[in-house]
């Protein structure tokens, strides 16, 4: 007699039981990897705390360095017709760099240390400071442009015209048409390189037409072509 096979019935779970099962699985995984998860979470929290502290400290340093920088600049350029106190300004700018060298004000103070030396009639000392800045802040294009411009003036004060041209050219490349362009035009003009001088004067006139620099440049440029008929060339035969 053949045996009758009983049908196996698959137990169907209710949605609530399925959710409980999934939750239990997640819980099991969490307990299995709890230590690793806690370590990772702790590291994330520590990084966030460190970043927050860094930015708070940096903001505080910028504020404090700004106050010191203002005091230094007041000695450098007191305004109101008062005489500058360059030794005091130099000391204060150096204090800004020493205490807050990693701030924006600290970087600008480095430039003004060079400027102060230049104002004191020490172009070689100024150039030393400017050179150090170009190496330390190689990625700060705008500030570098300002520094190369100041280097140009320092080289002129030291009687090094060729080096001044190089410095002004770098400044123009970094920050565009401006004071460095005008100084290049003047240097080329004085050296007899009229073609380069006229080229620079024209750039100033075209790019900065409303500036005082453009007014000077236009006095050096030939009169513009207003459409008048050009005179016939000598010896030209009528055809």
C-alpha atoms as a PDB file:
ATOM      1  CA  UNK A   1       0.000   0.000   0.000  1.00  0.00           C
ATOM      2  CA  UNK A   2       1.470   3.327  -1.054  1.00  0.00           C
ATOM      3  CA  UNK A   3       2.247   5.875   1.635  1.00  0.00           C
ATOM      4  CA  UNK A   4       0.451   9.159   1.450  1.00  0.00           C
ATOM      5  CA  UNK A   5       2.904  12.087   1.605  1.00  0.00           C
ATOM      6  CA  UNK A   6       1.855  14.890   3.842  1.00  0.00           C
ATOM      7  CA  UNK A   7       2.017  18.363   2.358  1.00  0.00           C
ATOM      8  CA  UNK A   8       4.508  20.594   4.092  1.00  0.00           C
ATOM      9  CA  UNK A   9       3.112  23.964   4.888  1.00  0.00           C
ATOM     10  CA  UNK A  10       5.378  27.015   4.868  1.00  0.00           C
ATOM     11  CA  UNK A  11       4.893  29.209   7.853  1.00  0.00           C
ATOM     12  CA  UNK A  12       3.862  32.709   6.728  1.00  0.00           C
ATOM     13  CA  UNK A  13       5.091  35.531   8.937  1.00  0.00           C
ATOM     14  CA  UNK A  14       2.999  38.547   9.599  1.00  0.00           C
ATOM     15  CA  UNK A  15       4.416  41.960   8.581  1.00  0.00           C
ATOM     16  CA  UNK A  16       5.006  42.729  12.242  1.00  0.00           C
ATOM     17  CA  UNK A  17       7.037  39.543  12.662  1.00  0.00           C
ATOM     18  CA  UNK A  18       9.087  40.335   9.526  1.00  0.00           C
ATOM     19  CA  UNK A  19       9.915  43.790  10.842  1.00  0.00           C
ATOM     20  CA  UNK A  20      10.912  42.281  14.175  1.00  0.00           C
ATOM     21  CA  UNK A  21      13.128  39.788  12.354  1.00  0.00           C
ATOM     22  CA  UNK A  22      14.872  42.516  10.345  1.00  0.00           C
ATOM     23  CA  UNK A  23      15.361  44.584  13.476  1.00  0.00           C
ATOM     24  CA  UNK A  24      16.847  41.600  15.258  1.00  0.00           C
ATOM     25  CA  UNK A  25      19.249  40.995  12.367  1.00  0.00           C
ATOM     26  CA  UNK A  26      20.383  44.613  12.443  1.00  0.00           C
ATOM     27  CA  UNK A  27      20.814  44.401  16.189  1.00  0.00           C
ATOM     28  CA  UNK A  28      22.887  41.255  15.816  1.00  0.00           C
ATOM     29  CA  UNK A  29      25.165  42.965  13.282  1.00  0.00           C
ATOM     30  CA  UNK A  30      25.480  46.018  15.509  1.00  0.00           C
ATOM     31  CA  UNK A  31      26.461  43.943  18.525  1.00  0.00           C
ATOM     32  CA  UNK A  32      28.952  41.996  16.412  1.00  0.00           C
ATOM     33  CA  UNK A  33      30.607  45.145  15.064  1.00  0.00           C
ATOM     34  CA  UNK A  34      29.763  47.495  17.909  1.00  0.00           C
ATOM     35  CA  UNK A  35      33.372  48.154  18.869  1.00  0.00           C
ATOM     36  CA  UNK A  36      34.410  49.103  15.342  1.00  0.00           C
ATOM     37  CA  UNK A  37      31.317  51.280  14.913  1.00  0.00           C
ATOM     38  CA  UNK A  38      31.911  53.060  18.192  1.00  0.00           C
ATOM     39  CA  UNK A  39      35.548  53.720  17.316  1.00  0.00           C
ATOM     40  CA  UNK A  40      34.602  55.134  13.900  1.00  0.00           C
ATOM     41  CA  UNK A  41      31.895  57.319  15.441  1.00  0.00           C
ATOM     42  CA  UNK A  42      34.287  58.554  18.101  1.00  0.00           C
ATOM     43  CA  UNK A  43      36.869  59.462  15.453  1.00  0.00           C
ATOM     44  CA  UNK A  44      34.279  61.446  13.482  1.00  0.00           C
ATOM     45  CA  UNK A  45      33.241  63.311  16.627  1.00  0.00           C
ATOM     46  CA  UNK A  46      36.863  64.068  17.522  1.00  0.00           C
ATOM     47  CA  UNK A  47      37.561  65.405  14.021  1.00  0.00           C
ATOM     48  CA  UNK A  48      34.499  67.663  14.187  1.00  0.00           C
ATOM     49  CA  UNK A  49      35.513  68.929  17.614  1.00  0.00           C
ATOM     50  CA  UNK A  50      39.081  69.579  16.432  1.00  0.00           C
ATOM     51  CA  UNK A  51      37.840  71.485  13.376  1.00  0.00           C
ATOM     52  CA  UNK A  52      35.492  73.587  15.485  1.00  0.00           C
ATOM     53  CA  UNK A  53      38.222  74.421  17.988  1.00  0.00           C
ATOM     54  CA  UNK A  54      40.640  75.262  15.154  1.00  0.00           C
ATOM     55  CA  UNK A  55      38.250  77.677  13.487  1.00  0.00           C
ATOM     56  CA  UNK A  56      37.362  79.322  16.788  1.00  0.00           C
ATOM     57  CA  UNK A  57      41.037  79.770  17.648  1.00  0.00           C
ATOM     58  CA  UNK A  58      41.796  81.016  14.130  1.00  0.00           C
ATOM     59  CA  UNK A  59      38.967  83.551  14.291  1.00  0.00           C
ATOM     60  CA  UNK A  60      40.228  84.752  17.658  1.00  0.00           C
ATOM     61  CA  UNK A  61      43.780  85.031  16.351  1.00  0.00           C
ATOM     62  CA  UNK A  62      42.648  87.033  13.332  1.00  0.00           C
ATOM     63  CA  UNK A  63      40.879  89.494  15.623  1.00  0.00           C
ATOM     64  CA  UNK A  64      43.852  89.873  17.959  1.00  0.00           C
ATOM     65  CA  UNK A  65      46.333  90.130  15.089  1.00  0.00           C
ATOM     66  CA  UNK A  66      44.138  92.778  13.478  1.00  0.00           C
ATOM     67  CA  UNK A  67      44.372  94.928  16.595  1.00  0.00           C
ATOM     68  CA  UNK A  68      48.162  94.612  16.686  1.00  0.00           C
ATOM     69  CA  UNK A  69      48.412  95.308  12.963  1.00  0.00           C
ATOM     70  CA  UNK A  70      46.331  98.482  13.316  1.00  0.00           C
ATOM     71  CA  UNK A  71      48.652  99.739  16.058  1.00  0.00           C
ATOM     72  CA  UNK A  72      51.666  98.992  13.855  1.00  0.00           C
ATOM     73  CA  UNK A  73      50.159 100.758  10.849  1.00  0.00           C
ATOM     74  CA  UNK A  74      49.305 103.809  12.955  1.00  0.00           C
ATOM     75  CA  UNK A  75      53.021 104.145  13.711  1.00  0.00           C
ATOM     76  CA  UNK A  76      53.914 103.509  10.047  1.00  0.00           C
ATOM     77  CA  UNK A  77      51.414 106.026   8.647  1.00  0.00           C
ATOM     78  CA  UNK A  78      49.809 108.094  11.425  1.00  0.00           C
ATOM     79  CA  UNK A  79      48.012 110.452   9.073  1.00  0.00           C
ATOM     80  CA  UNK A  80      47.004 114.028   9.808  1.00  0.00           C
ATOM     81  CA  UNK A  81      50.431 115.303   8.857  1.00  0.00           C
ATOM     82  CA  UNK A  82      52.136 113.537  11.771  1.00  0.00           C
ATOM     83  CA  UNK A  83      55.579 112.060  11.238  1.00  0.00           C
ATOM     84  CA  UNK A  84      55.808 108.258  11.012  1.00  0.00           C
ATOM     85  CA  UNK A  85      57.703 106.356  13.679  1.00  0.00           C
ATOM     86  CA  UNK A  86      59.389 103.734  11.534  1.00  0.00           C
ATOM     87  CA  UNK A  87      61.404 101.982  14.278  1.00  0.00           C
ATOM     88  CA  UNK A  88      58.247 101.541  16.372  1.00  0.00           C
ATOM     89  CA  UNK A  89      56.266 100.419  13.314  1.00  0.00           C
ATOM     90  CA  UNK A  90      58.955  97.878  12.448  1.00  0.00           C
ATOM     91  CA  UNK A  91      58.919  96.444  15.957  1.00  0.00           C
ATOM     92  CA  UNK A  92      55.133  96.175  15.972  1.00  0.00           C
ATOM     93  CA  UNK A  93      54.924  94.536  12.552  1.00  0.00           C
ATOM     94  CA  UNK A  94      57.540  92.040  13.695  1.00  0.00           C
ATOM     95  CA  UNK A  95      55.445  91.340  16.808  1.00  0.00           C
ATOM     96  CA  UNK A  96      52.414  90.583  14.621  1.00  0.00           C
ATOM     97  CA  UNK A  97      54.443  88.076  12.600  1.00  0.00           C
ATOM     98  CA  UNK A  98      56.001  86.520  15.688  1.00  0.00           C
ATOM     99  CA  UNK A  99      52.718  86.066  17.564  1.00  0.00           C
ATOM    100  CA  UNK A 100      50.279  85.497  14.697  1.00  0.00           C
ATOM    101  CA  UNK A 101      52.356  84.380  11.736  1.00  0.00           C
ATOM    102  CA  UNK A 102      49.684  81.979  10.504  1.00  0.00           C
ATOM    103  CA  UNK A 103      47.004  84.646  10.074  1.00  0.00           C
ATOM    104  CA  UNK A 104      46.183  86.888   7.123  1.00  0.00           C
ATOM    105  CA  UNK A 105      47.248  89.927   9.134  1.00  0.00           C
ATOM    106  CA  UNK A 106      50.513  88.155   9.881  1.00  0.00           C
ATOM    107  CA  UNK A 107      51.195  87.679   6.169  1.00  0.00           C
ATOM    108  CA  UNK A 108      50.426  91.331   5.403  1.00  0.00           C
ATOM    109  CA  UNK A 109      52.645  92.392   8.304  1.00  0.00           C
ATOM    110  CA  UNK A 110      55.512  90.515   6.635  1.00  0.00           C
ATOM    111  CA  UNK A 111      55.082  92.756   3.596  1.00  0.00           C
ATOM    112  CA  UNK A 112      55.020  95.871   5.736  1.00  0.00           C
ATOM    113  CA  UNK A 113      58.256  94.885   7.432  1.00  0.00           C
ATOM    114  CA  UNK A 114      59.836  95.186   3.989  1.00  0.00           C
ATOM    115  CA  UNK A 115      57.938  98.407   3.288  1.00  0.00           C
ATOM    116  CA  UNK A 116      59.189  99.885   6.559  1.00  0.00           C
ATOM    117  CA  UNK A 117      62.798  99.047   5.738  1.00  0.00           C
ATOM    118  CA  UNK A 118      62.303 100.686   2.332  1.00  0.00           C
ATOM    119  CA  UNK A 119      60.862 103.810   3.976  1.00  0.00           C
ATOM    120  CA  UNK A 120      63.890 103.899   6.289  1.00  0.00           C
ATOM    121  CA  UNK A 121      66.195 103.983   3.252  1.00  0.00           C
ATOM    122  CA  UNK A 122      67.323 100.357   3.549  1.00  0.00           C
ATOM    123  CA  UNK A 123      66.366  98.788   0.174  1.00  0.00           C
ATOM    124  CA  UNK A 124      68.619  95.762   0.610  1.00  0.00           C
ATOM    125  CA  UNK A 125      66.951  94.857   3.918  1.00  0.00           C
ATOM    126  CA  UNK A 126      63.567  95.393   2.283  1.00  0.00           C
ATOM    127  CA  UNK A 127      64.469  93.106  -0.622  1.00  0.00           C
ATOM    128  CA  UNK A 128      65.539  90.399   1.812  1.00  0.00           C
ATOM    129  CA  UNK A 129      62.094  90.504   3.444  1.00  0.00           C
ATOM    130  CA  UNK A 130      60.297  90.507   0.095  1.00  0.00           C
ATOM    131  CA  UNK A 131      62.317  87.551  -1.177  1.00  0.00           C
ATOM    132  CA  UNK A 132      61.485  85.586   1.968  1.00  0.00           C
ATOM    133  CA  UNK A 133      57.802  86.359   1.447  1.00  0.00           C
ATOM    134  CA  UNK A 134      57.800  85.075  -2.147  1.00  0.00           C
ATOM    135  CA  UNK A 135      59.175  81.736  -0.964  1.00  0.00           C
ATOM    136  CA  UNK A 136      56.874  81.404   2.034  1.00  0.00           C
ATOM    137  CA  UNK A 137      53.641  82.428   0.281  1.00  0.00           C
ATOM    138  CA  UNK A 138      54.137  81.036  -3.216  1.00  0.00           C
ATOM    139  CA  UNK A 139      50.413  80.384  -3.734  1.00  0.00           C
ATOM    140  CA  UNK A 140      49.104  83.819  -2.713  1.00  0.00           C
ATOM    141  CA  UNK A 141      49.014  85.404  -6.163  1.00  0.00           C
ATOM    142  CA  UNK A 142      47.460  88.748  -5.231  1.00  0.00           C
ATOM    143  CA  UNK A 143      49.797  89.350  -2.295  1.00  0.00           C
ATOM    144  CA  UNK A 144      52.726  88.169  -4.403  1.00  0.00           C
ATOM    145  CA  UNK A 145      51.799  90.720  -7.045  1.00  0.00           C
ATOM    146  CA  UNK A 146      51.923  93.473  -4.434  1.00  0.00           C
ATOM    147  CA  UNK A 147      55.267  92.209  -3.136  1.00  0.00           C
ATOM    148  CA  UNK A 148      56.869  92.059  -6.581  1.00  0.00           C
ATOM    149  CA  UNK A 149      55.674  95.604  -7.179  1.00  0.00           C
ATOM    150  CA  UNK A 150      57.338  96.742  -3.949  1.00  0.00           C
ATOM    151  CA  UNK A 151      60.446  94.796  -4.968  1.00  0.00           C
ATOM    152  CA  UNK A 152      60.528  96.813  -8.169  1.00  0.00           C
ATOM    153  CA  UNK A 153      60.629 100.068  -6.229  1.00  0.00           C
ATOM    154  CA  UNK A 154      63.287  98.677  -3.880  1.00  0.00           C
ATOM    155  CA  UNK A 155      65.451  97.650  -6.836  1.00  0.00           C
ATOM    156  CA  UNK A 156      65.075 101.153  -8.279  1.00  0.00           C
ATOM    157  CA  UNK A 157      66.169 102.638  -4.949  1.00  0.00           C
ATOM    158  CA  UNK A 158      69.174 100.302  -5.013  1.00  0.00           C
ATOM    159  CA  UNK A 159      70.043 101.410  -8.562  1.00  0.00           C
ATOM    160  CA  UNK A 160      69.229  98.038 -10.149  1.00  0.00           C
ATOM    161  CA  UNK A 161      67.051  98.964 -13.116  1.00  0.00           C
ATOM    162  CA  UNK A 162      67.183  95.589 -14.872  1.00  0.00           C
ATOM    163  CA  UNK A 163      66.072  93.781 -11.721  1.00  0.00           C
ATOM    164  CA  UNK A 164      63.325  96.354 -11.258  1.00  0.00           C
ATOM    165  CA  UNK A 165      61.969  95.580 -14.732  1.00  0.00           C
ATOM    166  CA  UNK A 166      61.880  91.865 -13.893  1.00  0.00           C
ATOM    167  CA  UNK A 167      60.045  92.510 -10.630  1.00  0.00           C
ATOM    168  CA  UNK A 168      57.499  94.881 -12.175  1.00  0.00           C
ATOM    169  CA  UNK A 169      56.899  92.390 -15.003  1.00  0.00           C
ATOM    170  CA  UNK A 170      56.115  89.643 -12.482  1.00  0.00           C
ATOM    171  CA  UNK A 171      53.769  91.980 -10.630  1.00  0.00           C
ATOM    172  CA  UNK A 172      51.930  92.842 -13.846  1.00  0.00           C
ATOM    173  CA  UNK A 173      51.578  89.154 -14.722  1.00  0.00           C
ATOM    174  CA  UNK A 174      50.085  88.346 -11.317  1.00  0.00           C
ATOM    175  CA  UNK A 175      47.681  91.263 -10.785  1.00  0.00           C
ATOM    176  CA  UNK A 176      47.141  92.662 -14.274  1.00  0.00           C
ATOM    177  CA  UNK A 177      47.416  96.203 -15.615  1.00  0.00           C
ATOM    178  CA  UNK A 178      48.204  98.750 -12.930  1.00  0.00           C
ATOM    179  CA  UNK A 179      50.996 100.640 -11.226  1.00  0.00           C
ATOM    180  CA  UNK A 180      53.577  98.057 -12.284  1.00  0.00           C
ATOM    181  CA  UNK A 181      52.595  98.560 -15.935  1.00  0.00           C
ATOM    182  CA  UNK A 182      53.117 102.308 -15.633  1.00  0.00           C
ATOM    183  CA  UNK A 183      56.503 101.828 -13.981  1.00  0.00           C
ATOM    184  CA  UNK A 184      57.524  99.492 -16.803  1.00  0.00           C
ATOM    185  CA  UNK A 185      56.468 102.097 -19.363  1.00  0.00           C
ATOM    186  CA  UNK A 186      58.514 104.765 -17.581  1.00  0.00           C
ATOM    187  CA  UNK A 187      61.565 102.521 -17.325  1.00  0.00           C
ATOM    188  CA  UNK A 188      61.384 101.564 -21.004  1.00  0.00           C
ATOM    189  CA  UNK A 189      60.895 105.229 -21.902  1.00  0.00           C
ATOM    190  CA  UNK A 190      63.956 106.337 -19.927  1.00  0.00           C
ATOM    191  CA  UNK A 191      66.085 103.555 -21.372  1.00  0.00           C
ATOM    192  CA  UNK A 192      65.207 104.547 -24.939  1.00  0.00           C
ATOM    193  CA  UNK A 193      63.069 101.485 -25.657  1.00  0.00           C
ATOM    194  CA  UNK A 194      60.265 103.571 -27.127  1.00  0.00           C
ATOM    195  CA  UNK A 195      58.443 100.649 -28.743  1.00  0.00           C
ATOM    196  CA  UNK A 196      57.999  98.787 -25.446  1.00  0.00           C
ATOM    197  CA  UNK A 197      57.179 102.027 -23.654  1.00  0.00           C
ATOM    198  CA  UNK A 198      54.416 102.916 -26.126  1.00  0.00           C
ATOM    199  CA  UNK A 199      53.050  99.380 -25.890  1.00  0.00           C
ATOM    200  CA  UNK A 200      52.715  99.656 -22.101  1.00  0.00           C
ATOM    201  CA  UNK A 201      51.245 103.159 -22.264  1.00  0.00           C
ATOM    202  CA  UNK A 202      48.630 101.941 -24.736  1.00  0.00           C
ATOM    203  CA  UNK A 203      47.687  99.021 -22.476  1.00  0.00           C
ATOM    204  CA  UNK A 204      47.115 101.443 -19.603  1.00  0.00           C
ATOM    205  CA  UNK A 205      45.078 103.801 -21.785  1.00  0.00           C
ATOM    206  CA  UNK A 206      42.904 100.950 -23.078  1.00  0.00           C
ATOM    207  CA  UNK A 207      42.456  98.952 -19.859  1.00  0.00           C
ATOM    208  CA  UNK A 208      42.201 101.800 -17.332  1.00  0.00           C
ATOM    209  CA  UNK A 209      40.827 104.726 -19.365  1.00  0.00           C
ATOM    210  CA  UNK A 210      39.419 106.643 -16.377  1.00  0.00           C
ATOM    211  CA  UNK A 211      42.509 106.429 -14.186  1.00  0.00           C
ATOM    212  CA  UNK A 212      45.169 109.048 -13.509  1.00  0.00           C
ATOM    213  CA  UNK A 213      47.651 106.557 -14.944  1.00  0.00           C
ATOM    214  CA  UNK A 214      45.786 106.650 -18.266  1.00  0.00           C
ATOM    215  CA  UNK A 215      45.970 110.452 -18.296  1.00  0.00           C
ATOM    216  CA  UNK A 216      49.753 110.247 -18.077  1.00  0.00           C
ATOM    217  CA  UNK A 217      49.854 107.455 -20.647  1.00  0.00           C
ATOM    218  CA  UNK A 218      47.866 109.463 -23.200  1.00  0.00           C
ATOM    219  CA  UNK A 219      50.396 112.296 -23.032  1.00  0.00           C
ATOM    220  CA  UNK A 220      53.023 109.802 -24.208  1.00  0.00           C
ATOM    221  CA  UNK A 221      50.988 108.255 -27.021  1.00  0.00           C
ATOM    222  CA  UNK A 222      50.816 109.693 -30.561  1.00  0.00           C
ATOM    223  CA  UNK A 223      47.589 111.502 -31.521  1.00  0.00           C
ATOM    224  CA  UNK A 224      44.806 109.079 -32.424  1.00  0.00           C
ATOM    225  CA  UNK A 225      43.807 108.554 -36.031  1.00  0.00           C
ATOM    226  CA  UNK A 226      40.652 110.677 -36.381  1.00  0.00           C
ATOM    227  CA  UNK A 227      39.974 109.656 -39.961  1.00  0.00           C
ATOM    228  CA  UNK A 228      41.726 112.513 -41.749  1.00  0.00           C
ATOM    229  CA  UNK A 229      43.060 111.770 -45.184  1.00  0.00           C
ATOM    230  CA  UNK A 230      46.693 110.777 -44.969  1.00  0.00           C
ATOM    231  CA  UNK A 231      49.139 112.913 -46.976  1.00  0.00           C
ATOM    232  CA  UNK A 232      50.484 111.403 -50.166  1.00  0.00           C
ATOM    233  CA  UNK A 233      53.844 109.710 -49.904  1.00  0.00           C
ATOM    234  CA  UNK A 234      56.696 111.659 -51.525  1.00  0.00           C
ATOM    235  CA  UNK A 235      57.434 110.446 -55.027  1.00  0.00           C
ATOM    236  CA  UNK A 236      54.182 108.533 -55.358  1.00  0.00           C
ATOM    237  CA  UNK A 237      53.038 108.723 -58.991  1.00  0.00           C
ATOM    238  CA  UNK A 238      49.390 109.117 -59.849  1.00  0.00           C
ATOM    239  CA  UNK A 239      47.975 106.192 -61.751  1.00  0.00           C
END
